[in-house]
Amino acid sequence: IQMTQSPSSLSASVGDRVTITCRSSQTITTYLNWYQQKPGKAPKLLIYAASSLQSGVPSRFSGSGSGTDFTLTISSLQREDFATYYCQQSYSTPLTFGGGTKVEIK
Amino acid sequence: EVQLVESGGGVAQPGGSLRLSCAASGFTFDDYTIHWVRQAPGKGLEWVSLINWDGGDTHYADSVQGRFTVSRDNSKNSLYLQMSSLTSADTAVYYCARGMEGAAAADDLDHWGQGTLVTVSS
């Protein structure tokens, strides 16, 4: 299953609303996860099962979608949110990740 | 506190072998599926392999099938990745990651190690 993220990068300001999209090449129902990765660090799970917020993750992060189209939204971008974000399908093996979206400071 | 600590990375020659380890603590190790995920320098994430709680079910990415073998020793709370026939394309940071509890969430990766770098070069 191919996972396609868009955009591959974006520039935004603190306080902006940011939306990242992920599309799968076939239906994955809601078997979709989102991760955040900062330089030199391991990825961190933000959202699982398309819309469930992982424990400890701020509520400004939200996920939506089902089938083949999914969205990660950051409602009000904070300085610590500048990072790269990846979607991942857990519908079937081999598990696959999107190419990543780098969120940079405008 | 859940901890996963990888070790065993280093430089290997093309065609050579290397064995990675992942030491787990802070949770009941044999309740969980564990995964290996890698990241080539400057690139995105690539899933490599998984092993279920008792080692009876394993899966691999096509890119490593037949060359890599995942195993675990629940008595030692440890996971292993035996890598052979290495090529430059295997150069990456290798992470072990825990799947969430429950069969439906076993492929949702909620805790990750810090990674170990494997460099394949002559």
Short mmCIF file of C-alpha atoms in Angstrom, two decimals:
data_model
loop_
_atom_site.label_atom_id
_atom_site.label_comp_id
_atom_site.label_asym_id
_atom_site.label_seq_id
_atom_site.Cartn_x
_atom_site.Cartn_y
_atom_site.Cartn_z
CA ILE A 1 0.00 0.00 0.00
CA GLN A 2 1.51 3.32 -1.10
CA MET A 3 1.13 6.33 1.18
CA THR A 4 1.34 9.80 -0.35
CA GLN A 5 1.66 12.88 1.82
CA SER A 6 1.21 16.47 0.79
CA PRO A 7 2.73 18.91 0.89
CA SER A 8 6.28 17.64 1.27
CA SER A 9 7.13 20.84 3.10
CA LEU A 10 5.42 23.98 4.29
CA SER A 11 6.30 27.23 5.99
CA ALA A 12 4.04 28.55 8.70
CA SER A 13 4.02 31.01 11.57
CA VAL A 14 3.36 30.44 15.25
CA GLY A 15 -0.40 30.47 15.75
CA ASP A 16 -1.23 29.30 12.23
CA ARG A 17 -3.62 26.45 11.53
CA VAL A 18 -1.74 23.73 9.63
CA THR A 19 -3.21 20.85 7.66
CA ILE A 20 -1.27 17.89 6.25
CA THR A 21 -2.91 15.30 4.04
CA CYS A 22 -2.15 11.64 3.48
CA ARG A 23 -3.64 9.43 0.80
CA SER A 24 -3.39 5.65 0.59
CA SER A 25 -3.36 3.70 -2.67
CA GLN A 26 -6.17 1.48 -1.43
CA THR A 27 -8.66 1.60 1.37
CA ILE A 28 -7.21 1.21 4.83
CA THR A 29 -10.41 2.04 6.74
CA THR A 30 -9.04 3.90 9.80
CA TYR A 31 -5.73 2.05 10.15
CA LEU A 32 -3.75 5.26 9.90
CA ASN A 33 -1.24 6.74 12.33
CA TRP A 34 0.60 10.04 12.49
CA TYR A 35 4.10 10.58 13.89
CA GLN A 36 6.20 13.63 14.64
CA GLN A 37 9.97 13.53 14.28
CA LYS A 38 12.45 16.18 15.29
CA PRO A 39 16.04 16.22 14.00
CA GLY A 40 18.21 13.55 15.58
CA LYS A 41 15.31 12.10 17.53
CA ALA A 42 13.08 9.06 17.25
CA PRO A 43 9.56 9.49 15.89
CA LYS A 44 6.76 10.11 18.36
CA LEU A 45 3.23 8.78 17.94
CA LEU A 46 0.66 11.59 17.82
CA ILE A 47 -2.52 10.07 16.43
CA TYR A 48 -3.55 6.43 16.03
CA ALA A 49 -6.54 4.85 14.36
CA ALA A 50 -6.93 7.99 12.24
CA SER A 51 -8.39 10.18 14.96
CA SER A 52 -7.40 8.97 18.45
CA LEU A 53 -5.05 11.26 20.31
CA GLN A 54 -2.11 9.45 21.90
CA SER A 55 -1.76 9.98 25.64
CA GLY A 56 0.21 13.11 26.50
CA VAL A 57 -0.15 14.71 23.07
CA PRO A 58 -1.55 18.27 23.12
CA SER A 59 -5.15 18.67 22.01
CA ARG A 60 -4.16 21.12 19.26
CA PHE A 61 -3.30 18.00 17.24
CA SER A 62 -6.19 16.19 15.61
CA GLY A 63 -6.67 13.61 12.90
CA SER A 64 -9.54 12.76 10.63
CA GLY A 65 -10.44 10.66 7.63
CA SER A 66 -11.21 7.11 6.61
CA GLY A 67 -10.90 4.95 3.56
CA THR A 68 -8.09 6.49 1.52
CA ASP A 69 -7.96 10.16 2.56
CA PHE A 70 -6.69 11.43 5.88
CA THR A 71 -5.77 14.72 7.50
CA LEU A 72 -3.57 15.83 10.37
CA THR A 73 -4.45 19.27 11.70
CA ILE A 74 -2.52 21.45 14.11
CA SER A 75 -5.02 24.06 15.26
CA SER A 76 -2.54 26.67 16.47
CA LEU A 77 1.08 25.97 15.59
CA GLN A 78 3.54 26.27 18.46
CA ARG A 79 7.28 26.68 18.24
CA GLU A 80 7.86 23.12 19.44
CA ASP A 81 5.74 21.78 16.58
CA PHE A 82 8.30 22.58 13.92
CA ALA A 83 9.28 19.08 12.83
CA THR A 84 8.67 16.47 10.17
CA TYR A 85 5.39 14.57 10.20
CA TYR A 86 4.79 11.09 8.80
CA CYS A 87 1.65 9.09 8.21
CA GLN A 88 1.76 5.28 8.42
CA GLN A 89 -0.76 2.64 7.46
CA SER A 90 -1.22 -0.29 9.82
CA TYR A 91 -3.86 -2.03 7.70
CA SER A 92 -1.56 -4.70 6.32
CA THR A 93 2.08 -5.71 6.11
CA PRO A 94 4.38 -4.50 4.80
CA LEU A 95 3.61 -1.44 6.87
CA THR A 96 4.30 1.72 4.92
CA PHE A 97 4.98 5.34 5.73
CA GLY A 98 4.32 8.48 3.78
CA GLY A 99 7.27 10.48 2.53
CA GLY A 100 6.99 13.05 5.29
CA THR A 101 5.98 16.69 5.60
CA LYS A 102 8.54 19.12 6.96
CA VAL A 103 6.96 22.02 8.84
CA GLU A 104 9.29 25.00 8.90
CA ILE A 105 9.18 28.45 10.44
CA LYS A 106 8.05 31.23 8.14
CA GLU B 1 8.86 4.04 32.22
CA VAL B 2 8.93 2.22 28.91
CA GLN B 3 12.44 2.06 27.48
CA LEU B 4 13.86 0.52 24.33
CA VAL B 5 17.62 0.65 23.83
CA GLU B 6 19.21 -0.46 20.57
CA SER B 7 22.81 -1.57 20.23
CA GLY B 8 25.07 -3.36 17.80
CA GLY B 9 25.29 -0.76 15.07
CA GLY B 10 28.55 0.10 13.39
CA VAL B 11 30.39 -0.25 10.13
CA ALA B 12 29.98 -3.38 8.06
CA GLN B 13 31.46 -4.29 4.70
CA PRO B 14 29.27 -4.88 1.66
CA GLY B 15 28.20 -8.50 1.74
CA GLY B 16 28.86 -8.66 5.44
CA SER B 17 26.68 -9.28 8.48
CA LEU B 18 25.69 -7.47 11.62
CA ARG B 19 23.42 -8.26 14.56
CA LEU B 20 21.38 -5.56 16.24
CA SER B 21 19.88 -5.87 19.70
CA CYS B 22 17.06 -4.03 21.41
CA ALA B 23 16.79 -4.20 25.20
CA ALA B 24 13.36 -3.48 26.63
CA SER B 25 12.32 -2.41 30.10
CA GLY B 26 9.41 -0.82 31.93
CA PHE B 27 6.70 -3.07 30.50
CA THR B 28 5.75 -6.72 30.17
CA PHE B 29 7.86 -7.50 27.12
CA ASP B 30 6.16 -10.71 26.08
CA ASP B 31 2.78 -9.00 25.84
CA TYR B 32 3.82 -6.95 22.81
CA THR B 33 4.65 -7.12 19.13
CA ILE B 34 7.94 -5.34 18.42
CA HIS B 35 9.02 -3.75 15.13
CA TRP B 36 12.21 -2.62 13.43
CA VAL B 37 12.04 0.61 11.42
CA ARG B 38 14.97 2.23 9.65
CA GLN B 39 15.82 5.65 8.31
CA ALA B 40 18.54 6.24 5.75
CA PRO B 41 20.50 9.48 6.22
CA GLY B 42 18.31 12.43 5.27
CA LYS B 43 15.46 10.16 4.17
CA GLY B 44 12.08 9.06 5.46
CA LEU B 45 11.02 6.13 7.59
CA GLU B 46 10.99 2.57 6.24
CA TRP B 47 9.41 -0.31 8.11
CA VAL B 48 11.71 -3.36 8.21
CA SER B 49 10.23 -6.17 10.25
CA LEU B 50 7.96 -7.24 13.06
CA ILE B 51 7.78 -10.12 15.48
CA ASN B 52 4.78 -11.03 17.55
CA TRP B 53 4.76 -11.69 21.28
CA ASP B 54 6.07 -15.25 21.21
CA GLY B 55 8.13 -15.08 18.05
CA GLY B 56 5.73 -17.33 16.20
CA ASP B 57 4.76 -14.71 13.62
CA THR B 58 7.28 -12.58 11.75
CA HIS B 59 7.01 -10.29 8.74
CA TYR B 60 9.57 -8.48 6.62
CA ALA B 61 9.79 -5.71 4.08
CA ASP B 62 10.47 -6.96 0.56
CA SER B 63 13.78 -5.08 0.61
CA VAL B 64 15.16 -7.26 3.43
CA GLN B 65 13.25 -10.53 2.97
CA GLY B 66 15.66 -13.46 2.92
CA ARG B 67 18.57 -11.38 4.24
CA PHE B 68 17.34 -10.22 7.66
CA THR B 69 16.01 -12.37 10.48
CA VAL B 70 14.15 -11.01 13.50
CA SER B 71 14.04 -12.93 16.77
CA ARG B 72 13.37 -12.35 20.44
CA ASP B 73 14.30 -13.79 23.79
CA ASN B 74 11.48 -13.04 26.20
CA SER B 75 13.51 -14.35 29.14
CA LYS B 76 15.99 -11.53 28.48
CA ASN B 77 13.46 -8.87 27.39
CA SER B 78 15.43 -8.57 24.19
CA LEU B 79 14.84 -8.32 20.46
CA TYR B 80 17.36 -9.04 17.74
CA LEU B 81 17.83 -8.31 14.06
CA GLN B 82 20.36 -10.49 12.24
CA MET B 83 21.36 -8.75 9.02
CA SER B 84 23.33 -10.41 6.26
CA SER B 85 24.33 -9.76 2.64
CA LEU B 86 24.44 -6.08 3.51
CA THR B 87 24.57 -3.43 0.81
CA SER B 88 24.96 0.32 0.88
CA ALA B 89 21.18 0.58 0.66
CA ASP B 90 21.01 -0.84 4.19
CA THR B 91 22.89 2.14 5.63
CA ALA B 92 20.47 3.73 8.08
CA VAL B 93 19.56 4.39 11.66
CA TYR B 94 17.67 1.34 12.90
CA TYR B 95 14.94 1.83 15.49
CA CYS B 96 13.08 -0.77 17.49
CA ALA B 97 9.54 0.24 18.31
CA ARG B 98 6.77 -1.26 20.40
CA GLY B 99 3.35 -1.95 18.95
CA MET B 100 0.40 -0.85 21.03
CA GLU B 101 -1.42 -3.38 23.17
CA GLY B 102 -4.05 -5.53 21.53
CA ALA B 103 -4.13 -7.33 18.23
CA ALA B 104 -5.89 -4.49 16.39
CA ALA B 105 -3.27 -1.95 17.46
CA ALA B 106 -0.13 -4.08 17.33
CA ASP B 107 1.14 -2.16 14.33
CA ASP B 108 0.66 1.29 15.90
CA LEU B 109 4.10 2.20 17.22
CA ASP B 110 3.80 3.95 20.57
CA HIS B 111 7.33 3.75 21.97
CA TRP B 112 10.61 3.95 20.08
CA GLY B 113 14.25 3.50 20.97
CA GLN B 114 16.86 6.13 20.21
CA GLY B 115 18.20 4.18 17.24
CA THR B 116 21.52 2.65 16.25
CA LEU B 117 23.42 3.62 13.11
CA VAL B 118 24.47 0.96 10.62
CA THR B 119 26.90 2.00 7.92
CA VAL B 120 27.70 -0.36 5.09
CA SER B 121 30.93 0.68 3.44
CA SER B 122 34.21 -0.78 2.27
#
